[in-house]
Amino acid sequence: MNDKSNSKRILTLLMALMLSAAMVLTGCSGSGGEEGSQSDAEGEGSGKVMVLYTSDIHCGVDDGFGFAGLRAVRDQLESQGYETILVDNGDAIQGDSIGMMSKGEKIIELMNILKYDVATFGNHEFDYTVPNMEELVKKADFPYISCNFTKNGELVYDPYIIKEAGGIKIAFVGVTTPTTLRTCLPEYFQDENGKQIYGFKEGGDGEELYAAVQEAVDSARAEGADYVYIMGHMGIKATDAPWTYADVIEHTSGIDVFLDGHSHDTEQVVMKDKEGKDVVRTACGTKLQAIGYSELSKDEGVIDTNIWTWNNDKSVPDLLGVDNEAGEAVDKALDELKEELDVVIGKSTSDLTIFDPEVKNNDGSPVRMVRRAETNLGDFCPDAIRDRMDADIALVNGGSIRVDLKKGDITYGNILEVFPFNNNLIKLEVTGQQILDALEWGARSLPDENGGFLQVSGMSYEVDVNIPSTCTEEDEMFTGVSGERRVKNVMVGGEPIDPAATYTVAGSDFLLTGHGDGHTAFDGATVLAGSGMLDSEALITYIKETLGGEIGSEYSDPYGDGRIRIIQ
C-alpha cells in the first residue's frame, strides 16, 4: 500500500472516531474466537483480514488511542467488511497504578472486554511473580502463547495458535526475550532451594531460542498455516542481543511478519531471513501511541503492514469523546482506584524529572536521561531510601524510576507511578571494591542508556566515556573488569572511596541481591537488614516525615546537584 492510500485509511478511521463523539459506532464488536471476527456489513467471509496488534501498553488504557479508541478502530474496520484479529505482544499489565494495585487483574479484565484473540508474554508480565502470572492467564478469555517459556525444560504454554479468517489460516507464534531472567527478580524463576526451574530458551548464545522459534514455525506450517506471524517481545537494543528481532530473523526461515515489542520503538523494517526471503518487522511504541496493523487477503496475501499513530497530547477518547463499551469499562476501573490514589501526601516546589528538560529526540519527544545521567528525581529516590534505611550509601538503578514527579501536589498515585515494581528494600555491608565494580557495570553502556545505570546518594563519581568499557560478563551478568576503568574519582561522604573499607549500602533487593540488570558485584555481602518496606513506601515516608510534606529547593535543578559527572 502506498503512502497516499495509507493516509486515506488513517483519515477514514479518524473520521469514524470523530463521528463516534456524536453516536456510538455501529460496526460489530470484535468477537474473538478461533474463526476470527465476522462483519455484518458485507457478509461472512469477505476475504479481507486485518490483524491488529498492540505492545507495551504498560497500563496506558486511556493514553494515546486508549482502549476506547482501539475498540472504535476495530469496530470501524469490521463495518467496512474486514475480519479482524486482535493480538498483544506483552508488557500490558505493568506500568501504572491500575496494574500495580490489582497485580495486573484489572488490565486482563479490560482486555477481555476488548475481546483480544491471543497474547504473549513481555518481561513485565512476570513482575508480580510467576504464580500471579499463571492466575492471570486463567482469568483471560484469550490464550497466551510462548514457544520459549519453560519449566524444568518443558514448554508451559502452547508455542503457537492458528486463527482462520477470510479463508486464510494464520499462525501466531509467541516468543519472549530471555533477558526477562535478569530484568525481573531472578528468584522468581527459582524453586525454594534457589535452583532455576523456569527459563526462556536462553542457552547456546542464541541458538536454543532460534531453534525453538524454528520448530514452532515449522510445526505451524505442517499444520496448514498459510502465513506465520511472530508475536515477539524482543526489541532492538544491543543489550538484548543475541535475542533481538534481527537475531531471530537472521537465524530462521518461514516467518512472514514479525510483530515486535520491548524496545518501545516504532521502526518498520524489511530484512532477509536466513534463506534470503524478505520478512517485515513492525513495532508500535508504547502506551497505545500507535496501533499496529497488517492487512491481508486470500487472493493477495500480505498487502501492507504498518502502524497508525496518534501524536496529540490528549488521548483519542478525551479529544474525540469516543463512547463505547471499552471506554465505559476503562472509566469504571479508573474511578474505582481514584479515591485512594488521589490522596495528597505532600507537594513539590519543582518538577522532578527523568528526562532532559531541553534536549529532544528527532521526533520531538523528550530524551530520557535517568538511565545515563544524573537528574533531580535520580537524586531524590536514593536519598529517600538512604534516609529510611540509615545507610552510608543508597543505589537505585535508573530503569526502576519510571515517570516524572510534577510540581505541585503529590499523591499516592504519583509515587506508585515512579516506583511501580513493589521492590523490597534491604541494607548490605559491602566493600569499597564492590561499590566500584557496581558503578563500573552500571556505566558500561554510556553514552547509551542502560537500565542498570546507578543513581546514588551519599556519594559521587565520574565516568570517562572516552575509555571503552572493559567489563566482562557471562550470560549478561557482571563477572569482572579486565582493563582500565571508566569510573573515576569516587567519593563517599566527601572522602575518596577506600576499596578495602566496608560501607553500608541500601537499595532494592532486585538490584543488590537479585542480580537485577546483571548486577552481581554485591554477591557474598552481609545482609544487615531486610526492612519489609517497599521502595514506594520509602518515598512516601521521606516526603511526609523527613521533608515535612514538601520537596523543596534542594531538588530544584533538573540535572541534579553534581553527584555524577559524565566526561565526554
XYZ file of C-alpha atoms in Angstrom, residues 93-364:
272
model
C -0.229 -5.341 32.888
C 2.524 -3.200 34.455
C 3.448 0.470 34.353
C 0.742 2.375 36.192
C -1.331 2.220 39.345
C -4.235 0.348 37.804
C -1.919 -2.565 37.070
C 0.212 -2.436 40.190
C -2.619 -2.187 42.706
C -4.501 -5.095 41.108
C -1.338 -7.050 40.166
C -2.494 -6.932 36.553
C -6.001 -8.287 37.047
C -7.797 -5.075 36.046
C -5.883 -4.964 32.753
C -6.834 -8.562 31.944
C -10.486 -7.733 32.669
C -10.320 -4.826 30.219
C -8.567 -6.947 27.584
C -11.405 -9.455 27.949
C -13.920 -6.709 27.187
C -11.898 -5.756 24.094
C -12.069 -9.418 23.053
C -8.380 -9.922 22.391
C -7.789 -13.080 20.389
C -4.316 -14.038 21.629
C -1.412 -12.609 23.669
C 2.176 -13.420 24.508
C 4.350 -12.524 27.478
C 6.563 -9.491 27.882
C 9.191 -9.420 30.597
C 6.908 -7.318 32.803
C 4.143 -9.929 32.828
C 6.340 -11.652 35.424
C 6.810 -8.629 37.715
C 4.192 -9.834 40.193
C 5.694 -13.389 40.347
C 5.158 -16.407 38.109
C 2.233 -17.791 40.170
C 0.438 -14.445 39.820
C 1.052 -14.502 36.059
C -0.362 -18.025 35.872
C -3.529 -16.883 37.653
C -3.924 -14.001 35.206
C -3.656 -16.411 32.278
C -6.518 -18.419 33.780
C -8.654 -15.274 34.054
C -8.004 -14.237 30.446
C -10.715 -15.101 27.913
C -7.977 -15.427 25.288
C -4.968 -17.759 25.145
C -1.384 -16.854 25.967
C 1.251 -18.494 23.776
C 5.015 -18.890 24.089
C 7.479 -21.061 22.209
C 10.273 -20.409 24.723
C 8.880 -20.087 28.261
C 9.721 -23.339 30.029
C 9.527 -25.043 33.404
C 12.086 -27.770 34.023
C 12.875 -27.695 30.312
C 9.276 -28.201 29.137
C 7.063 -25.607 27.485
C 4.460 -24.183 29.858
C 2.057 -22.922 27.162
C 1.316 -23.716 23.529
C 4.045 -22.327 21.264
C 1.590 -21.103 18.625
C -2.048 -20.883 17.651
C -3.672 -20.890 14.210
C -6.525 -18.493 13.551
C -8.704 -18.775 10.445
C -10.196 -15.631 8.913
C -11.138 -14.674 5.381
C -10.428 -18.206 4.243
C -6.798 -17.861 5.433
C -5.048 -19.838 8.145
C -2.745 -17.519 10.076
C -0.342 -18.890 12.673
C 0.800 -16.758 15.582
C 3.989 -17.788 17.400
C 4.803 -16.225 20.771
C 8.381 -15.522 21.896
C 9.713 -13.561 24.888
C 13.173 -12.113 25.435
C 15.382 -14.262 27.686
C 16.626 -11.046 29.286
C 13.474 -11.428 31.410
C 15.615 -13.581 33.697
C 17.590 -10.511 34.768
C 15.058 -7.698 34.368
C 12.778 -9.455 36.864
C 13.955 -10.805 40.194
C 15.876 -13.987 39.330
C 14.428 -15.696 42.416
C 11.010 -15.582 40.731
C 12.290 -18.257 38.357
C 13.817 -20.487 41.056
C 12.499 -23.185 43.355
C 12.669 -23.000 47.152
C 16.290 -24.214 47.044
C 17.443 -21.444 44.711
C 17.626 -23.659 41.621
C 16.404 -22.090 38.388
C 13.417 -24.059 37.128
C 11.903 -21.556 34.687
C 13.677 -20.449 31.541
C 13.301 -18.814 28.144
C 15.494 -20.996 25.920
C 18.421 -18.748 26.793
C 21.275 -21.170 26.129
C 23.776 -21.596 23.319
C 24.434 -17.929 22.563
C 21.002 -17.589 20.985
C 20.908 -20.943 19.229
C 18.448 -22.522 21.663
C 15.969 -19.710 21.122
C 16.367 -19.751 17.337
C 15.710 -23.487 17.330
C 12.566 -23.040 19.426
C 11.195 -20.421 17.066
C 12.047 -22.504 14.011
C 10.386 -25.584 15.461
C 7.192 -23.638 16.164
C 7.182 -22.093 12.683
C 7.746 -25.454 11.013
C 5.033 -27.122 13.091
C 2.538 -24.382 12.252
C 3.333 -24.739 8.548
C 2.927 -28.505 8.770
C -0.466 -27.973 10.408
C -1.605 -25.976 7.386
C -0.810 -22.367 8.220
C -0.787 -20.149 5.139
C 1.089 -17.343 6.907
C 3.199 -17.184 10.051
C 3.260 -14.122 12.300
C 5.724 -13.885 15.154
C 4.340 -12.173 18.250
C 7.664 -11.125 19.695
C 8.800 -9.243 22.754
C 12.431 -8.987 21.667
C 13.421 -5.405 20.868
C 16.253 -3.746 19.003
C 18.844 -2.775 21.621
C 22.377 -4.143 21.624
C 21.903 -5.156 25.246
C 19.113 -7.521 24.112
C 21.488 -9.483 21.845
C 21.664 -12.290 20.872
C 17.888 -12.269 21.144
C 16.805 -9.179 19.210
C 14.203 -9.453 16.467
C 17.034 -9.162 13.913
C 18.930 -12.050 15.525
C 15.836 -14.239 15.318
C 15.001 -13.371 11.719
C 18.597 -13.891 10.547
C 18.706 -17.381 12.059
C 15.270 -18.682 10.993
C 13.084 -19.101 7.928
C 9.367 -19.320 7.216
C 8.323 -16.140 9.039
C 6.148 -13.721 7.074
C 5.661 -10.880 9.567
C 7.400 -10.153 12.865
C 5.211 -8.147 15.271
C 7.658 -6.867 17.867
C 7.766 -5.087 21.205
C 10.013 -4.465 24.223
C 12.087 -1.511 22.937
C 9.146 0.924 22.737
C 10.242 1.879 19.222
C 8.158 2.384 16.091
C 10.656 1.186 13.489
C 9.263 -0.503 10.387
C 11.900 -2.753 8.816
C 12.185 -5.241 5.973
C 15.116 -7.648 6.288
C 16.249 -11.023 4.967
C 15.836 -14.290 6.807
C 18.490 -16.998 6.650
C 17.206 -18.145 3.226
C 17.181 -14.631 1.769
C 13.427 -14.106 1.967
C 12.049 -10.694 2.978
C 10.491 -10.505 6.438
C 8.568 -7.459 7.634
C 9.305 -6.332 11.191
C 6.926 -3.827 12.766
C 6.701 -2.214 16.205
C 4.107 0.175 17.649
C 5.799 2.008 20.506
C 4.225 2.163 23.961
C 1.187 3.396 25.877
C -1.070 2.972 22.816
C 0.627 5.833 20.982
C 0.112 3.653 17.927
C -1.948 0.695 16.778
C -0.180 -1.812 14.581
C -1.911 -3.433 11.638
C -1.257 -5.995 8.943
C -3.717 -6.268 6.070
C -4.014 -9.450 4.048
C -6.418 -11.319 1.834
C -6.698 -14.793 0.421
C -6.018 -13.595 -3.119
C -3.300 -11.001 -2.478
C -1.550 -12.331 0.616
C 0.043 -9.793 2.983
C -0.865 -6.430 1.467
C 0.517 -3.922 3.957
C 1.962 -3.896 7.476
C 2.455 -0.647 9.381
C 1.127 1.445 12.263
C -1.441 4.166 12.833
C -0.026 6.801 15.176
C -1.732 9.273 17.486
C 0.611 12.181 18.374
C -1.787 14.543 20.119
C -1.276 15.447 23.776
C -4.858 14.462 24.509
C -5.905 10.867 24.029
C -8.428 9.814 21.393
C -11.165 9.155 23.993
C -10.643 12.553 25.638
C -10.311 14.619 22.462
C -12.956 12.924 20.338
C -15.337 11.781 23.037
C -15.335 8.146 21.924
C -18.155 6.342 23.719
C -18.282 2.556 23.696
C -18.219 -0.448 25.996
C -14.434 -0.432 26.304
C -14.346 3.246 27.250
C -17.069 2.761 29.850
C -15.149 -0.151 31.368
C -11.925 1.877 31.498
C -13.691 4.804 33.177
C -15.250 2.483 35.759
C -11.934 0.776 36.536
C -10.120 4.094 36.933
C -12.892 5.552 39.092
C -12.622 2.612 41.478
C -8.964 3.476 42.119
C -9.303 7.229 42.044
C -10.305 7.934 45.638
C -7.328 6.092 47.135
C -4.788 7.244 44.570
C -5.793 10.889 44.754
C -4.963 11.327 48.449
C -2.346 14.115 48.679
C 0.760 13.244 50.714
C 2.801 16.409 50.070
C 3.901 18.841 47.430
C 6.956 19.735 45.358
C 8.213 23.210 44.512
C 9.860 21.914 41.291
C 9.399 19.303 38.598
C 11.428 16.182 39.403
C 12.294 14.546 36.108
C 13.696 11.503 34.366
C 14.036 13.458 31.105
C 16.383 16.110 29.806
C 14.435 19.392 30.117
C 15.974 20.848 26.955
C 17.178 18.171 24.523
C 14.616 16.413 22.296
C 14.710 13.336 20.078
C 14.256 13.700 16.325
C 10.536 13.055 16.696
C 10.192 15.834 19.270
